[in-house]
XYZ file of C-alpha atoms in Angstrom:
415
model
C -0.002 0.184 -0.212
C 1.709 3.410 -1.064
C 1.854 5.911 2.065
C 1.838 9.273 1.377
C 4.927 10.158 3.706
C 7.221 9.373 1.839
C 10.788 7.313 2.862
C 13.947 8.950 2.582
C 15.101 7.057 -0.725
C 11.905 7.890 -2.351
C 12.117 11.186 -1.515
C 15.657 12.003 -2.658
C 14.379 9.905 -6.188
C 11.792 11.735 -6.410
C 13.495 15.211 -6.029
C 16.346 14.759 -8.173
C 14.282 12.167 -10.731
C 11.969 15.289 -11.453
C 14.488 17.966 -11.802
C 16.086 14.893 -14.398
C 13.141 14.658 -15.974
C 12.484 18.390 -16.719
C 16.176 18.247 -18.407
C 15.550 15.260 -20.530
C 11.838 16.836 -21.364
C 13.614 20.170 -22.986
C 16.260 18.191 -24.778
C 14.512 16.714 -27.394
C 11.712 19.486 -27.731
C 13.097 22.690 -27.340
C 13.837 24.098 -30.854
C 15.305 27.591 -32.277
C 13.388 29.816 -34.239
C 15.401 30.963 -36.784
C 15.324 34.549 -37.249
C 14.473 36.629 -40.556
C 17.217 38.547 -41.901
C 16.576 42.157 -42.271
C 17.821 44.465 -45.281
C 20.893 45.875 -44.646
C 20.096 48.987 -46.454
C 19.322 51.165 -43.214
C 20.618 51.663 -39.538
C 19.010 49.169 -37.566
C 16.923 49.790 -34.313
C 18.061 48.133 -31.098
C 15.037 49.249 -28.654
C 16.223 49.120 -24.888
C 13.865 49.248 -22.331
C 14.590 49.708 -18.213
C 14.559 51.124 -15.226
C 16.903 52.795 -12.517
C 18.196 50.770 -9.467
C 18.256 47.618 -11.640
C 21.541 46.001 -11.207
C 21.109 44.285 -14.169
C 20.075 46.941 -16.754
C 23.147 48.735 -15.183
C 25.554 45.636 -16.756
C 23.049 45.873 -20.323
C 23.741 49.696 -20.033
C 27.635 49.011 -20.072
C 27.315 46.546 -22.536
C 24.953 48.999 -24.644
C 28.203 51.664 -24.751
C 30.495 49.648 -26.039
C 28.149 47.768 -28.755
C 27.646 51.215 -29.930
C 31.021 52.054 -30.096
C 31.687 49.149 -32.372
C 28.778 49.524 -34.240
C 28.288 52.641 -36.087
C 25.554 51.673 -38.075
C 23.352 50.527 -34.863
C 21.231 52.632 -33.825
C 20.330 51.749 -29.827
C 16.942 53.853 -28.199
C 17.009 53.847 -24.169
C 13.407 54.148 -22.522
C 13.165 54.380 -19.053
C 9.690 52.191 -17.990
C 9.324 53.587 -13.905
C 9.982 57.107 -14.106
C 8.834 58.284 -17.589
C 5.320 57.981 -18.561
C 5.728 58.023 -22.012
C 8.520 55.119 -22.195
C 6.848 53.260 -20.470
C 3.453 53.611 -22.592
C 5.656 52.685 -25.578
C 7.303 49.808 -23.765
C 3.465 48.778 -22.953
C 2.327 49.357 -26.966
C 5.708 47.933 -29.038
C 5.163 44.433 -26.611
C 1.332 44.186 -27.294
C 2.550 44.560 -30.877
C 4.357 41.945 -30.933
C 2.293 39.896 -28.771
C 4.009 39.744 -25.591
C 3.571 40.452 -22.153
C 5.905 43.083 -20.798
C 6.934 41.202 -17.336
C 10.636 42.660 -16.649
C 13.495 44.813 -17.907
C 15.860 44.642 -19.011
C 14.345 44.013 -22.127
C 15.534 44.814 -25.494
C 13.132 44.717 -29.090
C 15.391 44.167 -32.493
C 13.053 43.842 -35.263
C 10.372 41.606 -34.322
C 12.442 39.250 -31.508
C 12.511 40.179 -27.638
C 14.839 39.320 -25.282
C 14.379 39.673 -21.894
C 16.922 39.543 -19.029
C 20.059 40.391 -19.020
C 23.298 36.764 -19.295
C 25.911 36.042 -21.482
C 23.317 33.680 -23.894
C 20.959 37.022 -23.981
C 24.388 38.943 -25.175
C 25.150 36.072 -27.463
C 21.835 36.518 -28.918
C 21.768 39.909 -29.808
C 24.771 39.688 -31.203
C 24.400 36.568 -33.913
C 21.111 38.816 -34.849
C 22.883 41.994 -35.498
C 25.167 40.041 -37.453
C 22.932 38.175 -39.338
C 23.733 34.688 -38.132
C 20.981 31.999 -37.756
C 22.478 29.679 -36.715
C 24.261 31.519 -33.847
C 21.300 33.110 -32.567
C 18.864 30.286 -31.955
C 20.638 29.762 -28.145
C 18.736 33.498 -27.485
C 15.583 32.115 -28.405
C 14.432 28.644 -27.413
C 10.964 27.370 -27.816
C 9.469 24.420 -25.177
C 6.458 22.588 -27.079
C 3.558 21.556 -24.841
C 1.671 20.245 -27.415
C -1.966 21.050 -27.032
C -1.297 23.722 -24.264
C 0.987 25.562 -26.814
C 4.568 26.484 -26.434
C 6.623 28.623 -23.541
C 9.366 31.137 -25.389
C 11.575 30.211 -22.602
C 13.629 33.621 -23.256
C 10.174 35.507 -22.681
C 10.023 33.785 -19.372
C 12.373 34.837 -17.810
C 11.173 33.825 -13.687
C 9.176 30.929 -14.726
C 11.065 28.269 -14.029
C 13.402 29.786 -11.472
C 9.211 30.098 -10.179
C 8.478 26.121 -11.031
C 11.904 24.700 -9.455
C 11.672 26.894 -5.807
C 8.261 26.633 -5.746
C 8.595 22.843 -6.175
C 11.521 22.240 -3.577
C 9.530 24.751 -1.379
C 6.797 21.949 -1.163
C 8.635 19.744 0.521
C 8.207 21.470 3.757
C 7.849 19.406 6.755
C 5.790 21.853 9.289
C 2.827 22.054 6.638
C 3.410 18.191 5.378
C 2.874 17.183 9.623
C -0.319 19.214 9.941
C -2.330 17.849 7.241
C -1.238 14.148 8.014
C -2.308 15.169 11.862
C -5.271 16.346 10.318
C -6.271 13.415 8.133
C -5.331 11.138 10.314
C -8.257 12.518 12.707
C -10.767 12.613 9.830
C -9.981 9.382 7.943
C -11.818 7.618 11.334
C -14.925 8.818 9.788
C -14.380 5.721 6.454
C -16.161 8.537 4.079
C -13.972 9.683 1.450
C -16.270 12.568 0.211
C -15.494 13.873 3.583
C -12.116 13.337 3.599
C -12.032 15.071 0.168
C -14.124 18.316 1.472
C -11.891 18.538 4.715
C -8.784 18.331 3.469
C -9.452 20.061 0.061
C -10.886 22.913 2.516
C -7.684 22.767 4.822
C -5.322 23.254 1.389
C -7.660 25.813 0.029
C -7.592 28.198 3.556
C -4.000 27.288 3.776
C -2.765 28.352 0.247
C -4.618 31.681 0.013
C -3.352 32.798 2.709
C 0.333 31.955 2.229
C -0.567 33.655 -1.091
C -1.453 36.793 1.193
C 1.277 36.481 3.076
C 3.770 36.332 -0.071
C 1.994 39.288 -2.318
C 2.280 41.162 0.938
C 6.296 40.802 0.583
C 6.608 40.948 -3.164
C 4.828 44.684 -2.366
C 7.273 45.410 0.639
C 10.179 44.159 -1.688
C 8.942 46.271 -4.966
C 9.195 49.393 -2.709
C 12.099 48.200 -0.795
C 14.183 47.342 -3.451
C 15.357 51.094 -4.593
C 16.998 51.234 -0.744
C 20.822 50.357 -0.940
C 22.014 46.631 0.574
C 18.071 45.518 0.786
C 19.147 42.619 -1.328
C 22.473 41.890 0.664
C 19.737 41.464 3.573
C 17.885 38.876 1.635
C 20.563 37.166 0.941
C 22.037 37.229 4.729
C 18.216 36.013 5.688
C 18.739 33.243 2.769
C 21.933 31.799 4.195
C 20.548 32.219 8.027
C 17.312 30.241 7.389
C 19.360 27.375 5.148
C 21.884 27.165 8.364
C 19.494 26.779 10.817
C 17.534 24.197 8.349
C 21.135 22.325 8.177
C 21.684 22.165 11.696
C 18.304 20.552 12.317
C 19.504 17.842 10.145
C 22.875 17.050 12.814
C 20.757 18.718 15.458
C 16.946 17.892 15.561
C 14.951 20.254 17.611
C 18.170 21.667 19.961
C 18.901 25.051 19.640
C 16.990 27.885 17.419
C 14.395 26.223 14.606
C 12.553 27.446 11.834
C 9.640 24.918 13.111
C 5.902 25.073 14.682
C 6.979 25.641 18.417
C 6.372 22.493 20.486
C 3.556 24.937 22.610
C 1.372 25.135 19.661
C 1.501 21.078 18.708
C -1.259 20.407 21.700
C -3.128 23.237 19.871
C -2.956 21.821 16.563
C -3.801 18.490 17.984
C -6.725 19.802 19.431
C -8.520 21.086 16.481
C -7.848 18.406 14.475
C -10.041 16.133 17.144
C -12.893 18.596 16.930
C -12.597 18.154 13.331
C -13.286 14.212 13.621
C -16.335 15.215 15.888
C -19.664 13.691 14.372
C -21.556 16.876 13.096
C -23.125 18.234 9.676
C -20.473 18.704 7.226
C -21.345 22.654 6.599
C -19.713 22.812 11.087
C -16.932 21.231 10.011
C -15.777 23.083 7.481
C -16.729 25.832 9.562
C -14.080 24.418 11.937
C -11.693 23.466 9.210
C -11.613 27.180 8.138
C -10.351 28.070 11.487
C -8.125 25.503 12.114
C -6.299 26.189 9.052
C -6.565 30.137 9.622
C -4.452 28.924 12.745
C -2.217 26.603 11.367
C -1.006 28.893 8.689
C 0.121 32.031 11.067
C 1.964 29.077 13.292
C 3.833 27.530 10.120
C 4.849 30.960 9.071
C 8.394 30.499 10.692
C 9.008 27.577 8.855
C 7.616 28.566 5.750
C 8.710 32.332 5.323
C 12.181 31.341 3.599
C 11.331 30.824 -0.085
C 8.608 33.322 -0.630
C 11.220 35.864 0.680
C 13.705 34.742 -1.738
C 11.104 34.589 -4.427
C 9.611 37.396 -4.596
C 12.869 39.398 -4.163
C 14.155 37.521 -7.453
C 11.314 38.898 -8.729
C 11.219 42.749 -7.467
C 15.051 42.551 -8.956
C 14.006 41.691 -11.694
C 11.250 44.472 -12.396
C 8.409 41.882 -12.135
C 5.083 43.439 -11.691
C 1.482 43.354 -12.028
C -0.481 40.603 -13.984
C 3.001 38.896 -14.480
C 3.245 38.609 -11.109
C -0.136 37.297 -10.272
C 0.552 34.906 -12.902
C 3.696 33.479 -11.385
C 2.313 33.775 -8.114
C -0.773 31.722 -9.060
C 1.934 28.830 -10.377
C 3.888 28.924 -7.071
C 1.389 28.089 -5.141
C 0.003 25.486 -7.563
C 3.336 24.009 -7.682
C 3.927 24.420 -3.770
C -0.026 22.609 -3.170
C 1.252 19.420 -5.513
C 2.660 18.042 -3.342
C 0.074 18.462 -0.130
C -2.651 17.696 -3.243
C -0.950 14.451 -3.805
C -0.991 13.297 0.282
C -4.561 14.145 0.008
C -5.281 11.631 -3.116
C -4.021 9.102 -1.356
C -5.414 9.562 1.903
C -8.528 9.756 -0.183
C -7.986 5.905 -2.309
C -6.490 4.335 0.289
C -8.435 5.517 3.740
C -5.091 5.697 5.577
C -2.010 7.624 6.091
C 1.658 7.456 6.896
C 2.957 8.536 9.988
C 5.597 11.994 9.505
C 8.477 10.325 11.134
C 11.287 12.515 12.437
C 13.972 11.044 9.713
C 11.526 12.233 7.288
C 11.634 15.951 8.886
C 15.657 16.015 8.751
C 15.830 14.854 5.530
C 13.014 17.793 3.967
C 14.987 20.120 6.714
C 18.496 19.411 5.132
C 17.392 19.450 1.591
C 15.115 22.731 1.946
C 18.364 24.463 4.020
C 20.647 23.200 1.431
C 18.264 24.804 -1.388
C 18.429 28.117 1.088
C 21.845 28.202 1.303
C 22.761 27.802 -2.817
C 20.135 30.641 -2.987
C 21.551 33.031 -1.120
C 24.482 32.451 -2.247
C 23.597 33.072 -5.676
C 21.830 36.300 -4.258
C 25.124 37.511 -3.401
C 27.620 36.727 -6.177
C 25.353 36.002 -9.422
C 21.425 37.214 -9.178
C 21.312 36.684 -13.157
C 21.718 33.069 -13.083
C 18.264 32.534 -11.434
C 16.800 34.110 -14.719
C 17.704 31.205 -17.008
C 16.496 27.834 -17.281
C 20.128 26.906 -16.998
C 21.216 28.723 -14.259
C 18.165 28.014 -12.412
C 18.292 24.119 -12.829
C 22.078 24.580 -11.720
C 21.722 26.486 -8.641
C 18.842 24.078 -7.598
C 20.476 20.456 -8.704
C 24.041 21.038 -7.095
C 21.939 22.135 -3.771
C 20.130 19.101 -3.900
C 23.613 16.749 -5.016
C 25.033 18.500 -1.780
C 22.020 17.533 0.398
C 22.246 13.875 -0.527
C 26.236 13.802 -0.269
C 25.687 14.581 3.201
C 22.990 12.059 3.953
C 25.795 9.593 2.331
C 28.294 10.881 3.897
C 26.029 10.794 7.361
C 24.983 7.573 6.852
C 27.875 5.731 6.435
C 29.338 7.529 9.597
C 26.406 5.668 11.364
C 26.625 2.479 9.683
């Protein structure tokens, strides 16, 4: 019988297997779009949209200075999109004309092509496009074929894959999984799949909604604070501390400071879960579930806050806003909930639930801690890595490999 609580080995294989599947899925389906070669009879116009206090925009501006010196035939039009209303209007109009969503800066437009962000791959693609070398330009504009769901332009969705990866790791949250397993263990005693689905679904909906509001609030605060000197350093240091504490918990669980549900709140969670189990009309039970979920969402925030802080900081620095942020937040919450939805589905199907053991909690803490350490380090040294698919996979993959290495060494040491 499949149990919702995963063993250490299964968990490790699932994490790395999912990343490997993503890489394999990209390899055969990715295809480059060959850009049309325009006539060379007149100067080309490269539109560059930027905003103040954007570190990537500063790097892009320095590169454009060199490019204009080397290419006197190239006309570069630099448009600021925050302080200049006319510039912002032009940005929105040009992106709309090309059928693209304006979600971040720096953004480059050359002919009918768009590049979002600034990285070596984008530089290579732009220079190749300016030289009319289609083969080399392929590296800057990749599309992933999703069959009936359409295609994703990876160059234009610079933060999408960082969102998917961070939310996926965030979903393996020991606090959230433990609370859900306690609640399901109580309600499964009714023997009713419909009741289990209603209570579990309500619990996840409420906690996810409150988590989404918390993330939206973080993003609003960081979007304003990004103009302050040193805010990125503060967030990076927070990530490093958060990650170090979680890694410490792998070796010294429940010893010293920890980002976990305080022990004093656990009796209240048990008591609330038993209230859900009582024989009542379903509407009353769901109301009790809403109250319990609201309290749990607040209590477990210290355990879950790390990844949203880093993720919203990355989005704020990339200039993501409005509808683009709302879409990415929806993606984040869906991926974050995927693990708990799977646990709920298995519980409904089998009318059983496994217990969250200390080994599982320590393992999840280690994995989350290693990823947080990697993200904190990247924010200090090279935050632009998270704006590309390859960089995002490399950062998360190396962190997971490090976690598996620590587990292997620890197991050998204890053997």
